[in-house]
PDB file of C-alpha atoms in Angstrom:
ATOM      1  CA  ASP A 827     -15.681  39.701 -32.983  1.00  0.00           C
ATOM      2  CA  ALA A 828     -14.829  38.853 -36.578  1.00  0.00           C
ATOM      3  CA  GLY A 829     -17.574  37.550 -38.807  1.00  0.00           C
ATOM      4  CA  VAL A 830     -17.139  34.966 -41.523  1.00  0.00           C
ATOM      5  CA  THR A 831     -13.971  35.813 -43.431  1.00  0.00           C
ATOM      6  CA  GLN A 832     -13.181  34.725 -46.956  1.00  0.00           C
ATOM      7  CA  SER A 833     -10.151  34.979 -49.216  1.00  0.00           C
ATOM      8  CA  PRO A 834      -9.321  36.018 -51.790  1.00  0.00           C
ATOM      9  CA  THR A 835     -11.971  38.683 -52.349  1.00  0.00           C
ATOM     10  CA  HIS A 836     -11.477  38.807 -56.094  1.00  0.00           C
ATOM     11  CA  LEU A 837      -9.596  36.636 -58.558  1.00  0.00           C
ATOM     12  CA  ILE A 838      -9.359  35.976 -62.265  1.00  0.00           C
ATOM     13  CA  LYS A 839      -8.566  32.555 -63.653  1.00  0.00           C
ATOM     14  CA  THR A 840      -8.261  31.033 -67.113  1.00  0.00           C
ATOM     15  CA  ARG A 841     -10.441  28.185 -68.375  1.00  0.00           C
ATOM     16  CA  GLY A 842      -9.023  24.824 -67.358  1.00  0.00           C
ATOM     17  CA  GLN A 843      -7.208  26.176 -64.320  1.00  0.00           C
ATOM     18  CA  HIS A 844      -7.816  25.259 -60.717  1.00  0.00           C
ATOM     19  CA  VAL A 845      -8.908  27.550 -57.871  1.00  0.00           C
ATOM     20  CA  THR A 846      -8.894  27.297 -54.081  1.00  0.00           C
ATOM     21  CA  LEU A 847     -11.110  29.543 -51.981  1.00  0.00           C
ATOM     22  CA  ARG A 848     -10.754  29.838 -48.232  1.00  0.00           C
ATOM     23  CA  CYS A 849     -13.145  30.524 -45.389  1.00  0.00           C
ATOM     24  CA  SER A 850     -12.821  31.083 -41.657  1.00  0.00           C
ATOM     25  CA  PRO A 851     -16.093  30.714 -39.738  1.00  0.00           C
ATOM     26  CA  ILE A 852     -17.244  32.813 -36.831  1.00  0.00           C
ATOM     27  CA  SER A 853     -15.404  31.808 -33.666  1.00  0.00           C
ATOM     28  CA  GLY A 854     -17.190  28.888 -32.047  1.00  0.00           C
ATOM     29  CA  HIS A 855     -19.055  27.884 -35.190  1.00  0.00           C
ATOM     30  CA  LYS A 856     -18.478  24.308 -36.278  1.00  0.00           C
ATOM     31  CA  SER A 857     -20.573  24.210 -39.444  1.00  0.00           C
ATOM     32  CA  VAL A 858     -19.422  25.708 -42.727  1.00  0.00           C
ATOM     33  CA  SER A 859     -21.388  25.775 -45.973  1.00  0.00           C
ATOM     34  CA  TRP A 860     -20.487  26.934 -49.460  1.00  0.00           C
ATOM     35  CA  TYR A 861     -22.833  28.594 -51.935  1.00  0.00           C
ATOM     36  CA  GLN A 862     -22.471  29.788 -55.506  1.00  0.00           C
ATOM     37  CA  GLN A 863     -24.251  32.973 -56.537  1.00  0.00           C
ATOM     38  CA  VAL A 864     -24.468  33.782 -60.208  1.00  0.00           C
ATOM     39  CA  LEU A 865     -25.219  37.398 -61.063  1.00  0.00           C
ATOM     40  CA  GLY A 866     -28.916  38.158 -60.727  1.00  0.00           C
ATOM     41  CA  GLN A 867     -29.813  34.957 -58.888  1.00  0.00           C
ATOM     42  CA  GLY A 868     -30.037  33.710 -55.346  1.00  0.00           C
ATOM     43  CA  PRO A 869     -27.237  31.630 -53.807  1.00  0.00           C
ATOM     44  CA  GLN A 870     -27.159  27.922 -54.666  1.00  0.00           C
ATOM     45  CA  PHE A 871     -25.968  25.341 -52.146  1.00  0.00           C
ATOM     46  CA  ILE A 872     -22.730  23.508 -52.928  1.00  0.00           C
ATOM     47  CA  PHE A 873     -21.500  21.819 -49.720  1.00  0.00           C
ATOM     48  CA  GLN A 874     -21.979  21.685 -45.998  1.00  0.00           C
ATOM     49  CA  TYR A 875     -19.351  20.510 -43.516  1.00  0.00           C
ATOM     50  CA  TYR A 876     -19.819  19.909 -39.815  1.00  0.00           C
ATOM     51  CA  GLU A 877     -17.102  18.715 -37.480  1.00  0.00           C
ATOM     52  CA  LYS A 878     -14.851  18.095 -40.504  1.00  0.00           C
ATOM     53  CA  GLU A 879     -17.311  15.760 -42.188  1.00  0.00           C
ATOM     54  CA  GLU A 880     -19.329  16.420 -45.332  1.00  0.00           C
ATOM     55  CA  ARG A 881     -22.976  16.573 -44.343  1.00  0.00           C
ATOM     56  CA  GLY A 882     -24.545  17.697 -47.590  1.00  0.00           C
ATOM     57  CA  ARG A 883     -23.819  18.280 -51.237  1.00  0.00           C
ATOM     58  CA  GLY A 884     -25.752  20.234 -53.822  1.00  0.00           C
ATOM     59  CA  ASN A 885     -26.177  19.548 -57.510  1.00  0.00           C
ATOM     60  CA  PHE A 886     -22.651  20.432 -58.612  1.00  0.00           C
ATOM     61  CA  PRO A 887     -20.189  18.359 -60.667  1.00  0.00           C
ATOM     62  CA  ASP A 888     -17.269  16.451 -59.187  1.00  0.00           C
ATOM     63  CA  ARG A 889     -14.961  19.280 -60.256  1.00  0.00           C
ATOM     64  CA  PHE A 890     -16.129  20.935 -57.045  1.00  0.00           C
ATOM     65  CA  SER A 891     -14.692  19.646 -53.792  1.00  0.00           C
ATOM     66  CA  ALA A 892     -14.230  20.966 -50.298  1.00  0.00           C
ATOM     67  CA  ARG A 893     -12.801  20.113 -46.936  1.00  0.00           C
ATOM     68  CA  GLN A 894     -12.907  21.361 -43.362  1.00  0.00           C
ATOM     69  CA  PHE A 895      -9.883  21.569 -41.119  1.00  0.00           C
ATOM     70  CA  PRO A 896      -9.542  20.847 -37.373  1.00  0.00           C
ATOM     71  CA  ASN A 897      -9.861  24.584 -36.639  1.00  0.00           C
ATOM     72  CA  TYR A 898     -13.177  24.532 -38.586  1.00  0.00           C
ATOM     73  CA  SER A 899     -11.879  26.658 -41.443  1.00  0.00           C
ATOM     74  CA  SER A 900     -12.674  25.375 -44.897  1.00  0.00           C
ATOM     75  CA  GLU A 901     -11.471  25.328 -48.476  1.00  0.00           C
ATOM     76  CA  LEU A 902     -13.500  25.070 -51.667  1.00  0.00           C
ATOM     77  CA  ASN A 903     -11.641  23.704 -54.667  1.00  0.00           C
ATOM     78  CA  VAL A 904     -12.777  23.862 -58.260  1.00  0.00           C
ATOM     79  CA  ASN A 905     -10.884  22.025 -60.998  1.00  0.00           C
ATOM     80  CA  ALA A 906     -10.957  22.443 -64.769  1.00  0.00           C
ATOM     81  CA  LEU A 907     -12.626  25.830 -64.555  1.00  0.00           C
ATOM     82  CA  LEU A 908     -15.323  26.717 -67.060  1.00  0.00           C
ATOM     83  CA  LEU A 909     -16.586  30.143 -68.055  1.00  0.00           C
ATOM     84  CA  GLY A 910     -19.851  29.280 -66.309  1.00  0.00           C
ATOM     85  CA  ASP A 911     -18.051  28.942 -62.987  1.00  0.00           C
ATOM     86  CA  SER A 912     -17.748  32.728 -62.878  1.00  0.00           C
ATOM     87  CA  ALA A 913     -19.729  33.725 -59.803  1.00  0.00           C
ATOM     88  CA  LEU A 914     -19.636  34.964 -56.243  1.00  0.00           C
ATOM     89  CA  TYR A 915     -18.702  32.100 -53.931  1.00  0.00           C
ATOM     90  CA  LEU A 916     -20.150  32.519 -50.469  1.00  0.00           C
ATOM     91  CA  CYS A 917     -19.170  30.822 -47.283  1.00  0.00           C
ATOM     92  CA  ALA A 918     -21.651  30.577 -44.415  1.00  0.00           C
ATOM     93  CA  SER A 919     -21.161  29.446 -40.864  1.00  0.00           C
ATOM     94  CA  SER A 920     -23.380  28.412 -37.996  1.00  0.00           C
ATOM     95  CA  LEU A 921     -23.057  26.729 -34.631  1.00  0.00           C
ATOM     96  CA  GLY A 922     -24.295  23.540 -36.240  1.00  0.00           C
ATOM     97  CA  GLY A 923     -27.365  21.567 -35.455  1.00  0.00           C
ATOM     98  CA  ASP A 924     -30.899  22.447 -36.385  1.00  0.00           C
ATOM     99  CA  GLY A 925     -32.343  25.900 -36.424  1.00  0.00           C
ATOM    100  CA  ASN A 926     -29.175  27.858 -35.771  1.00  0.00           C
ATOM    101  CA  THR A 927     -28.770  31.165 -37.529  1.00  0.00           C
ATOM    102  CA  ILE A 928     -26.617  30.990 -40.639  1.00  0.00           C
ATOM    103  CA  TYR A 929     -24.262  33.900 -41.294  1.00  0.00           C
ATOM    104  CA  PHE A 930     -22.552  34.656 -44.581  1.00  0.00           C
ATOM    105  CA  GLY A 931     -19.190  36.114 -45.457  1.00  0.00           C
ATOM    106  CA  GLU A 932     -18.639  38.793 -48.099  1.00  0.00           C
ATOM    107  CA  GLY A 933     -17.723  36.199 -50.705  1.00  0.00           C
ATOM    108  CA  SER A 934     -14.998  35.573 -53.244  1.00  0.00           C
ATOM    109  CA  TRP A 935     -15.614  36.940 -56.731  1.00  0.00           C
ATOM    110  CA  LEU A 936     -14.297  34.488 -59.310  1.00  0.00           C
ATOM    111  CA  THR A 937     -14.035  35.474 -62.948  1.00  0.00           C
ATOM    112  CA  VAL A 938     -13.066  32.785 -65.464  1.00  0.00           C
ATOM    113  CA  VAL A 939     -11.797  34.057 -68.805  1.00  0.00           C
TER     114      VAL A 939
ATOM    115  CA  GLY B  37     -38.096  20.533 -57.245  1.00  0.00           C
ATOM    116  CA  GLU B  38     -38.948  22.679 -54.302  1.00  0.00           C
ATOM    117  CA  SER B  39     -38.480  26.399 -54.751  1.00  0.00           C
ATOM    118  CA  VAL B  40     -38.728  29.700 -53.009  1.00  0.00           C
ATOM    119  CA  GLY B  41     -40.130  32.506 -55.091  1.00  0.00           C
ATOM    120  CA  LEU B  42     -40.959  36.168 -54.805  1.00  0.00           C
ATOM    121  CA  HIS B  43     -44.028  37.927 -56.197  1.00  0.00           C
ATOM    122  CA  LEU B  44     -42.287  41.186 -57.106  1.00  0.00           C
ATOM    123  CA  PRO B  45     -38.768  41.409 -58.475  1.00  0.00           C
ATOM    124  CA  THR B  46     -38.506  45.188 -57.850  1.00  0.00           C
ATOM    125  CA  LEU B  47     -39.984  47.566 -55.326  1.00  0.00           C
ATOM    126  CA  SER B  48     -39.578  51.342 -55.119  1.00  0.00           C
ATOM    127  CA  VAL B  49     -40.688  53.267 -52.044  1.00  0.00           C
ATOM    128  CA  GLN B  50     -40.395  56.822 -50.784  1.00  0.00           C
ATOM    129  CA  GLU B  51     -38.086  57.445 -47.866  1.00  0.00           C
ATOM    130  CA  GLY B  52     -40.040  57.244 -44.651  1.00  0.00           C
ATOM    131  CA  ASP B  53     -42.742  54.969 -46.038  1.00  0.00           C
ATOM    132  CA  ASN B  54     -43.173  51.364 -44.974  1.00  0.00           C
ATOM    133  CA  SER B  55     -42.021  48.567 -47.294  1.00  0.00           C
ATOM    134  CA  ILE B  56     -43.483  45.099 -47.679  1.00  0.00           C
ATOM    135  CA  ILE B  57     -41.544  42.396 -49.486  1.00  0.00           C
ATOM    136  CA  ASN B  58     -43.359  39.145 -50.191  1.00  0.00           C
ATOM    137  CA  CYS B  59     -42.167  35.592 -50.683  1.00  0.00           C
ATOM    138  CA  ALA B  60     -43.917  32.335 -51.550  1.00  0.00           C
ATOM    139  CA  TYR B  61     -42.462  28.974 -50.672  1.00  0.00           C
ATOM    140  CA  SER B  62     -43.524  25.595 -51.967  1.00  0.00           C
ATOM    141  CA  ASN B  63     -41.968  23.084 -49.575  1.00  0.00           C
ATOM    142  CA  SER B  64     -44.550  22.458 -46.878  1.00  0.00           C
ATOM    143  CA  ALA B  65     -41.890  20.660 -44.853  1.00  0.00           C
ATOM    144  CA  SER B  66     -39.820  23.841 -44.446  1.00  0.00           C
ATOM    145  CA  ASP B  67     -39.896  24.956 -40.855  1.00  0.00           C
ATOM    146  CA  TYR B  68     -37.298  27.692 -40.569  1.00  0.00           C
ATOM    147  CA  PHE B  69     -37.182  30.853 -42.652  1.00  0.00           C
ATOM    148  CA  ILE B  70     -34.619  33.616 -42.883  1.00  0.00           C
ATOM    149  CA  TRP B  71     -34.621  37.021 -44.547  1.00  0.00           C
ATOM    150  CA  TYR B  72     -31.313  38.307 -45.879  1.00  0.00           C
ATOM    151  CA  LYS B  73     -30.322  41.715 -47.222  1.00  0.00           C
ATOM    152  CA  GLN B  74     -27.647  41.857 -49.882  1.00  0.00           C
ATOM    153  CA  GLU B  75     -26.031  45.116 -50.898  1.00  0.00           C
ATOM    154  CA  SER B  76     -24.157  45.426 -54.140  1.00  0.00           C
ATOM    155  CA  GLY B  77     -20.842  43.568 -54.032  1.00  0.00           C
ATOM    156  CA  LYS B  78     -21.407  42.160 -50.560  1.00  0.00           C
ATOM    157  CA  GLY B  79     -22.522  38.915 -49.019  1.00  0.00           C
ATOM    158  CA  PRO B  80     -26.050  38.315 -47.659  1.00  0.00           C
ATOM    159  CA  GLN B  81     -26.629  39.946 -44.301  1.00  0.00           C
ATOM    160  CA  PHE B  82     -28.944  38.279 -41.782  1.00  0.00           C
ATOM    161  CA  ILE B  83     -31.994  40.423 -40.998  1.00  0.00           C
ATOM    162  CA  ILE B  84     -34.505  38.292 -39.148  1.00  0.00           C
ATOM    163  CA  ASP B  85     -35.661  34.709 -38.917  1.00  0.00           C
ATOM    164  CA  ILE B  86     -38.838  32.895 -37.942  1.00  0.00           C
ATOM    165  CA  ARG B  87     -39.680  29.314 -37.110  1.00  0.00           C
ATOM    166  CA  SER B  88     -42.807  27.549 -38.265  1.00  0.00           C
ATOM    167  CA  ASN B  89     -44.335  27.498 -34.792  1.00  0.00           C
ATOM    168  CA  MET B  90     -44.664  31.289 -34.967  1.00  0.00           C
ATOM    169  CA  ASP B  91     -46.643  33.546 -37.293  1.00  0.00           C
ATOM    170  CA  LYS B  92     -45.014  36.862 -36.471  1.00  0.00           C
ATOM    171  CA  ARG B  93     -41.674  38.083 -35.231  1.00  0.00           C
ATOM    172  CA  GLN B  94     -40.439  41.620 -34.768  1.00  0.00           C
ATOM    173  CA  GLY B  95     -36.988  43.110 -34.830  1.00  0.00           C
ATOM    174  CA  GLN B  96     -35.667  46.619 -35.023  1.00  0.00           C
ATOM    175  CA  ARG B  97     -37.818  48.316 -37.724  1.00  0.00           C
ATOM    176  CA  VAL B  98     -38.504  44.920 -39.316  1.00  0.00           C
ATOM    177  CA  THR B  99     -41.326  42.424 -38.920  1.00  0.00           C
ATOM    178  CA  VAL B 100     -41.622  39.024 -40.515  1.00  0.00           C
ATOM    179  CA  LEU B 101     -45.012  37.395 -41.001  1.00  0.00           C
ATOM    180  CA  LEU B 102     -45.488  33.724 -41.791  1.00  0.00           C
ATOM    181  CA  ASN B 103     -48.712  32.274 -43.184  1.00  0.00           C
ATOM    182  CA  LYS B 104     -48.276  28.521 -43.349  1.00  0.00           C
ATOM    183  CA  THR B 105     -51.747  27.974 -44.753  1.00  0.00           C
ATOM    184  CA  VAL B 106     -50.861  29.672 -48.024  1.00  0.00           C
ATOM    185  CA  LYS B 107     -47.091  29.172 -47.708  1.00  0.00           C
ATOM    186  CA  HIS B 108     -46.387  32.886 -47.694  1.00  0.00           C
ATOM    187  CA  LEU B 109     -43.745  34.947 -45.988  1.00  0.00           C
ATOM    188  CA  SER B 110     -43.424  38.719 -45.839  1.00  0.00           C
ATOM    189  CA  LEU B 111     -40.864  41.212 -44.588  1.00  0.00           C
ATOM    190  CA  GLN B 112     -42.100  44.584 -43.427  1.00  0.00           C
ATOM    191  CA  ILE B 113     -39.650  47.447 -43.043  1.00  0.00           C
ATOM    192  CA  ALA B 114     -40.898  50.464 -41.119  1.00  0.00           C
ATOM    193  CA  ALA B 115     -39.843  54.012 -42.020  1.00  0.00           C
ATOM    194  CA  THR B 116     -37.707  52.873 -44.924  1.00  0.00           C
ATOM    195  CA  GLN B 117     -34.364  54.627 -45.236  1.00  0.00           C
ATOM    196  CA  PRO B 118     -31.965  55.035 -48.177  1.00  0.00           C
ATOM    197  CA  GLY B 119     -29.622  52.568 -46.485  1.00  0.00           C
ATOM    198  CA  ASP B 120     -32.324  49.919 -46.847  1.00  0.00           C
ATOM    199  CA  SER B 121     -31.848  49.903 -50.621  1.00  0.00           C
ATOM    200  CA  ALA B 122     -30.629  46.404 -51.495  1.00  0.00           C
ATOM    201  CA  VAL B 123     -31.767  43.020 -52.774  1.00  0.00           C
ATOM    202  CA  TYR B 124     -33.767  41.055 -50.230  1.00  0.00           C
ATOM    203  CA  PHE B 125     -33.873  37.264 -50.224  1.00  0.00           C
ATOM    204  CA  CYS B 126     -36.067  34.907 -48.306  1.00  0.00           C
ATOM    205  CA  ALA B 127     -34.583  31.498 -47.650  1.00  0.00           C
ATOM    206  CA  GLU B 128     -36.107  28.331 -46.271  1.00  0.00           C
ATOM    207  CA  ILE B 129     -34.721  25.228 -44.650  1.00  0.00           C
ATOM    208  CA  VAL B 130     -36.108  21.955 -43.426  1.00  0.00           C
ATOM    209  CA  THR B 131     -34.991  20.858 -39.957  1.00  0.00           C
ATOM    210  CA  GLY B 132     -32.388  18.164 -40.409  1.00  0.00           C
ATOM    211  CA  ALA B 133     -31.480  19.279 -43.905  1.00  0.00           C
ATOM    212  CA  ASN B 134     -28.160  20.840 -44.698  1.00  0.00           C
ATOM    213  CA  ASN B 135     -28.899  23.739 -46.965  1.00  0.00           C
ATOM    214  CA  LEU B 136     -30.911  26.894 -47.418  1.00  0.00           C
ATOM    215  CA  PHE B 137     -33.097  27.303 -50.500  1.00  0.00           C
ATOM    216  CA  PHE B 138     -33.083  30.855 -51.822  1.00  0.00           C
ATOM    217  CA  GLY B 139     -35.397  32.657 -54.184  1.00  0.00           C
ATOM    218  CA  THR B 140     -34.244  35.088 -56.829  1.00  0.00           C
ATOM    219  CA  GLY B 141     -34.637  38.143 -54.627  1.00  0.00           C
ATOM    220  CA  THR B 142     -36.480  41.481 -54.650  1.00  0.00           C
ATOM    221  CA  ARG B 143     -34.620  44.705 -55.326  1.00  0.00           C
ATOM    222  CA  LEU B 144     -35.761  47.465 -52.985  1.00  0.00           C
ATOM    223  CA  THR B 145     -35.028  51.034 -54.061  1.00  0.00           C
ATOM    224  CA  VAL B 146     -35.663  53.853 -51.613  1.00  0.00           C
ATOM    225  CA  ILE B 147     -36.349  57.213 -53.206  1.00  0.00           C
ATOM    226  CA  PRO B 148     -35.094  60.156 -51.110  1.00  0.00           C
TER     227      PRO B 148
END
């Protein structure tokens, strides 16, 4: 069975541009979360979606937005990119509910120049 | 704010030895803990988890110990292999919350 899949794997954008990152959760998983991992640090929570509704949001500006589709896949959008947005963006999925194991994808490497 | 931290940022061990990676957490309300392994250029890989109603859990070559009294978590890797070289993160979550809190990680290097 496929794990959490993310696309694209790598991309380079210019300051001020917009980016869309995509995630497909493990089959049967209804919860998708997004994390940002800056080089040398642990992942930081951005969003969680469950059953297409936003269930949590981390301390990120409004330039960051996300949504979940009926098939439970998800998109993370970032507007007006800054150099500091350069990071590995991780998607995680779980069955949903409390105490379910959370699995991560391989991430999308975003470089803003 | 609440945080998850690690005592040692780097750890080097000889192949075949046992490794112990430590983690301190500060949120006493956290009741579910996960260890992840992250290899260079890859996403975090689930290793083992433990809930707050347990103090020990074993997997294949790995054991997690939880000491709620001192808010300490450890990951023990038996017979460490070169393929175990990676950054290890502990993460905590509070039941009902939506997100994992990660520490900065410990880099484990296995010397052949």
